[in-house]
Coordinates of C-alpha atoms in Angstrom, one line a residue:
X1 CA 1.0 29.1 19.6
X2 CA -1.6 28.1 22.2
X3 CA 0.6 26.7 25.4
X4 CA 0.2 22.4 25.4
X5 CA 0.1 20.4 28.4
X6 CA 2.2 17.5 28.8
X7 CA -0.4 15.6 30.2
X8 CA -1.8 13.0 27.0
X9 CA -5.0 10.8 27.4
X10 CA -5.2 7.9 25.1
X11 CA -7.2 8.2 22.6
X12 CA -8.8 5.4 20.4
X13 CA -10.9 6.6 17.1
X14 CA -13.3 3.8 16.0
X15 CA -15.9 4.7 13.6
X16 CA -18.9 2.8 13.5
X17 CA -21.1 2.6 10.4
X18 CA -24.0 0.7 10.4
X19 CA -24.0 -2.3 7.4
X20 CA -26.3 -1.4 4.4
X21 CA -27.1 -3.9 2.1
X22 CA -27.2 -2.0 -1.7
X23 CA -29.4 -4.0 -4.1
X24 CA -27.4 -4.7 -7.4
X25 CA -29.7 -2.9 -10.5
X26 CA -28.9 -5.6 -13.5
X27 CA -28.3 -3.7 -17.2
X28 CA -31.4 -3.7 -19.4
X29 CA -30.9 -3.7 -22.9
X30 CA -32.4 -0.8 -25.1
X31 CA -32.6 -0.7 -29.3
X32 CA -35.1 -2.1 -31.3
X33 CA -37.1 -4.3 -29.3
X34 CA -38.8 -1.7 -27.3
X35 CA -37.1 -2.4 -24.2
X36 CA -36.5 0.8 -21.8
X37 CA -33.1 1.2 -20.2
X38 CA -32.6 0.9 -16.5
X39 CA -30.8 3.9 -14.5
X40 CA -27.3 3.3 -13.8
X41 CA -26.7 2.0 -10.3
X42 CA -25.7 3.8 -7.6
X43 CA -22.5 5.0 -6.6
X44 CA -21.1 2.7 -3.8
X45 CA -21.7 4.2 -0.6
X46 CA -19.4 6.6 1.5
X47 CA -17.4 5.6 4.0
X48 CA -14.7 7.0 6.8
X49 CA -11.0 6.2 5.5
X50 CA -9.1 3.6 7.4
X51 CA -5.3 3.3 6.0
X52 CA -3.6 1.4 8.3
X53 CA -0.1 1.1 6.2
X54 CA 0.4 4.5 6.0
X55 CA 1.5 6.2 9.4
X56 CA 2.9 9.3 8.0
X57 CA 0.1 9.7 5.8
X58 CA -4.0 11.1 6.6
X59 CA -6.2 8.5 5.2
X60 CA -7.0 7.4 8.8
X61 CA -8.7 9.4 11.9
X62 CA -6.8 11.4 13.9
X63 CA -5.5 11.5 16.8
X64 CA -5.4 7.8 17.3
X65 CA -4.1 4.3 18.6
X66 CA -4.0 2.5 15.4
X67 CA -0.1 3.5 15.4
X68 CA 0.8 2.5 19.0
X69 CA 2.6 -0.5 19.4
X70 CA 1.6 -3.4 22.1
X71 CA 4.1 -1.5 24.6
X72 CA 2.5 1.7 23.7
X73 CA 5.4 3.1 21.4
X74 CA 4.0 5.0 18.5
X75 CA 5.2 3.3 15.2
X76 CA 5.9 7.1 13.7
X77 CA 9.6 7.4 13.7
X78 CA 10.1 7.4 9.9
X79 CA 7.6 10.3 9.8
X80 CA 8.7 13.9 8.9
X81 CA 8.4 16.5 11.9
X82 CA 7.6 20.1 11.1
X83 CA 10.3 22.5 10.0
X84 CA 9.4 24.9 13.0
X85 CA 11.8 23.8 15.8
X86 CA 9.0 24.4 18.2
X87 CA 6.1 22.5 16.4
X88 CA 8.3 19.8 15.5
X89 CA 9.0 19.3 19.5
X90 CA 5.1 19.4 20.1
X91 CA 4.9 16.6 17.6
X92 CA 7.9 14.6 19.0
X93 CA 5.8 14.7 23.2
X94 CA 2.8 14.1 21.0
X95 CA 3.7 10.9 19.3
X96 CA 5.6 9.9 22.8
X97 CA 2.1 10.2 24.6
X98 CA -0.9 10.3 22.2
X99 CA -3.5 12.7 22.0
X100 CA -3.7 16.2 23.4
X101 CA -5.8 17.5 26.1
X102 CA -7.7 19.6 24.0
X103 CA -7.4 17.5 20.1
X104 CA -9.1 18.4 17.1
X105 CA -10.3 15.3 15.8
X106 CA -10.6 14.6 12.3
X107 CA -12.2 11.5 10.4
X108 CA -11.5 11.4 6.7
X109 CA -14.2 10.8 4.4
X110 CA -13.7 8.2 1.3
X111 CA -16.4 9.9 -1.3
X112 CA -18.8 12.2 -0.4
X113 CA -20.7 13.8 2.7
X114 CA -23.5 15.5 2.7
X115 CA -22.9 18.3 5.9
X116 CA -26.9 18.7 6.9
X117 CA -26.6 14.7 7.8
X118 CA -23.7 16.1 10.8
X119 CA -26.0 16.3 13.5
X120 CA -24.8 16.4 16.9
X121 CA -27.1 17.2 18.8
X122 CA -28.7 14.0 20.5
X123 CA -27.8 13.5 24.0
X124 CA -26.6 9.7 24.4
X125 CA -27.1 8.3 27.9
X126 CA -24.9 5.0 28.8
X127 CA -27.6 3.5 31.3
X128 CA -27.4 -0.3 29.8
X129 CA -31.0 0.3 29.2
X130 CA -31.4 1.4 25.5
X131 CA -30.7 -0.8 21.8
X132 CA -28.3 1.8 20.6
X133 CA -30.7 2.9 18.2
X134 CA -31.1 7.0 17.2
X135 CA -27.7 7.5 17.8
X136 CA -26.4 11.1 16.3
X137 CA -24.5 11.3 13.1
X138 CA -20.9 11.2 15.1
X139 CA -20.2 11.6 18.6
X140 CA -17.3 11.2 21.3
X141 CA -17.5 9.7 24.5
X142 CA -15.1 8.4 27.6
X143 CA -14.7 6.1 29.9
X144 CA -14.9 7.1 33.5
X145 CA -13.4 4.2 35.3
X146 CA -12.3 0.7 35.7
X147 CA -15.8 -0.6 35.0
X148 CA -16.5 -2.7 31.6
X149 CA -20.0 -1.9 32.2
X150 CA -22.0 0.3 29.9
X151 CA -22.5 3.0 32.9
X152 CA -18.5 3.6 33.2
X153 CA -19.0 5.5 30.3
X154 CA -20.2 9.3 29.2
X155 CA -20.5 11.6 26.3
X156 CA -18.5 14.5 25.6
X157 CA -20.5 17.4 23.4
X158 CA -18.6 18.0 20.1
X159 CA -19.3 21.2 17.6
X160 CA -18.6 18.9 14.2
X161 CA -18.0 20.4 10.6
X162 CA -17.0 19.1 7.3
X163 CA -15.2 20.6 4.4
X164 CA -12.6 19.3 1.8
X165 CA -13.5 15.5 2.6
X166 CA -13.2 15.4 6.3
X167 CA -15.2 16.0 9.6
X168 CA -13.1 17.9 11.9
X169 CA -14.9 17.2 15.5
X170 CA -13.9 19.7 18.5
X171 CA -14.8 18.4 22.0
X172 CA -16.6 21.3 24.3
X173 CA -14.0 20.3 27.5
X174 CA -10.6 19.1 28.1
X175 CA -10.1 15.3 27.3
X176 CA -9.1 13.2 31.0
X177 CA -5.8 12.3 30.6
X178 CA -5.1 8.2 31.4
X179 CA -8.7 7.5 30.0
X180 CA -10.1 5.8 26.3
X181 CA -11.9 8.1 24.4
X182 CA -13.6 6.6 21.7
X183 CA -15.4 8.6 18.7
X184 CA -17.9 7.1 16.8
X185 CA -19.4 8.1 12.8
X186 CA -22.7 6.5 12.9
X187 CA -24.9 5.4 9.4
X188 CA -27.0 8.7 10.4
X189 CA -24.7 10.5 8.3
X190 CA -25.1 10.3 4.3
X191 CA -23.3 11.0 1.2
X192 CA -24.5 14.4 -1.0
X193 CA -25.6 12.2 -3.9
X194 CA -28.3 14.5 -5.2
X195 CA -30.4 11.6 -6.7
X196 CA -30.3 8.7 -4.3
X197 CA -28.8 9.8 -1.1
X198 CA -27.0 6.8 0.9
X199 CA -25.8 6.4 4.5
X200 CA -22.2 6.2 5.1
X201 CA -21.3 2.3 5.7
X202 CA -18.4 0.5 7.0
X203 CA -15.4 -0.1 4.6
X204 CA -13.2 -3.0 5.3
X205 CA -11.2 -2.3 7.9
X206 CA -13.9 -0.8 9.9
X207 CA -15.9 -3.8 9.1
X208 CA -13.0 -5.7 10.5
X209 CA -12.9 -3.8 13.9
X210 CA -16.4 -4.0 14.2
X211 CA -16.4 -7.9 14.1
X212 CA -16.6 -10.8 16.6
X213 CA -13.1 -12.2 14.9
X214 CA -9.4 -11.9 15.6
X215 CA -8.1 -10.1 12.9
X216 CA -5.5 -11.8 10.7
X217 CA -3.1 -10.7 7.2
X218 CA -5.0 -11.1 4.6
X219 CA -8.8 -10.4 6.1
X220 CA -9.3 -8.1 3.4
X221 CA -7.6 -7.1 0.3
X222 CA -3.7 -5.4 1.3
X223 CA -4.2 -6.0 4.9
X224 CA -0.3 -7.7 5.9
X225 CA 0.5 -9.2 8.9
X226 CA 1.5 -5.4 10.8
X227 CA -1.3 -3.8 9.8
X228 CA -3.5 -6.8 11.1
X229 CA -1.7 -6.9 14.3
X230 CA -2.4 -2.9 14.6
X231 CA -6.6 -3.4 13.9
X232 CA -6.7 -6.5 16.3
X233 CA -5.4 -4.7 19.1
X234 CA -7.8 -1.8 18.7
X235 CA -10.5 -4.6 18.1
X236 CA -10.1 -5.8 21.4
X237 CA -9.6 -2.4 23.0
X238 CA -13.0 -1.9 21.9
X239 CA -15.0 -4.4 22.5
X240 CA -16.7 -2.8 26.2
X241 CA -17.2 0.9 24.8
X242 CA -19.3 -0.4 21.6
X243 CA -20.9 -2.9 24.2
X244 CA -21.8 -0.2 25.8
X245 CA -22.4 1.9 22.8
X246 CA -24.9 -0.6 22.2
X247 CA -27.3 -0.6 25.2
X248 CA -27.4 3.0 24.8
X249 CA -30.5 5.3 24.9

């Protein structure tokens, strides 16, 4: 096994889809009268999964916040450990501090993903200067100080795959310990529907994040009052790095 550092950064996982309105194709009735049927609608759009009333479980990306408590305990105590003595200890420092040096970062994928869309290869500059358009499919960046302006922070190269419903992102350096990291799955990226291809969009809870708001129970359907708590603090965490996100070029 690869030696571990006990040194942990924080890391926050927010993916950001851009919102994409589908038009609704009403039913057309066939038979007698001549009339032609309508193709069936399209499939509702992809989006990245976002459980967050499941700790133990992988319907949300990893490594992340969203199980961190207000005093920075992770909420993962009922979870299993491995049955290796030694990688359940790894995952007992891991939960204590948060991500790894050196994560593998997955974001799961609720429907399809077409892999060609996983482009990585734009380089994003935080000068406060740009409209955050052209972004790539996914990237990963970090904030470099103290500053809530958009030039405390920087992007982190990632090599990015996908395969059996999730993109599994590898950063091309060691993550800074004590700083927010913050990945980001952009509406660049598109499901494989072969006849009408559709950018990934933002399900609810992302949706939630991604609003001006304070989160409460009940702002979407399942969402109780812990799980609300959980969203609003990484709502508020990151408000500067999608600020920033924003203005970028």
């Amino acid at each position: 096994m690869k030696p571990r550092t006990a040194l942990r950064p924080p890391l926050s996982l927010a993916p950001l889809s851009t919102l994409v309105v589908a038009s609704v194709v009403p039913n057309a009735c066939g038979g007698d009268d001549g009339g032609e049927d309508l193709p069936p609608p399209p499939p509702d759009p992809s989006s990245i999964a976002y459980a967050v009333s499941d700790p133990c479980g992988t319907g949300y990306p990893s490594p992340s916040d969203l199980y961190f408590d207000a005093s920075g305990k992770a909420g993962l105590d009922a979870c299993p450990l491995p049955s290796d003595p030694l990688d359940a200890a790894v995952e007992t420092v891991l939960r204590d501090q948060r991500a790894e040096l050196e994560p593998t970062i997955t974001l799961p994928i609720e429907g399809t993903l077409d892999p060609a869309s996983l482009s990585t290869a734009l380089t994003v500059s935080f000068d406060g200067q740009g409209s955050g358009d052209g972004l790539p499919a996914v990237l990963l960046f970090e904030q470099t100080g103290t500053s809530s302006s958009a030039e405390a922070w920087r992007s982190i190269s990632v090599s990015a795959s996908a395969a059996d419903g999730t993109i599994t992102l590898r950063p091309s350096r060691a993550l800074l310990p004590g700083r927010l990291h913050v990945v980001v799955a952009t509406s660049a990226l598109q499901d494989n529907e072969a006849m009408q291809p559709q950018s990934l969009t933002a399900g609810p809870a992302v949706s939630a994040l991604l609003g001006s708001s304070a989160i409460g129970a009940g702002a979407f359907t399942g969402l109780d009052a812990d799980g609300a708590a959980r969203l609003e603090r990484m709502r508020l965490a990151l408000q500067d790095p999608l600020a920033a996100l924003a203005a970028a070029s």
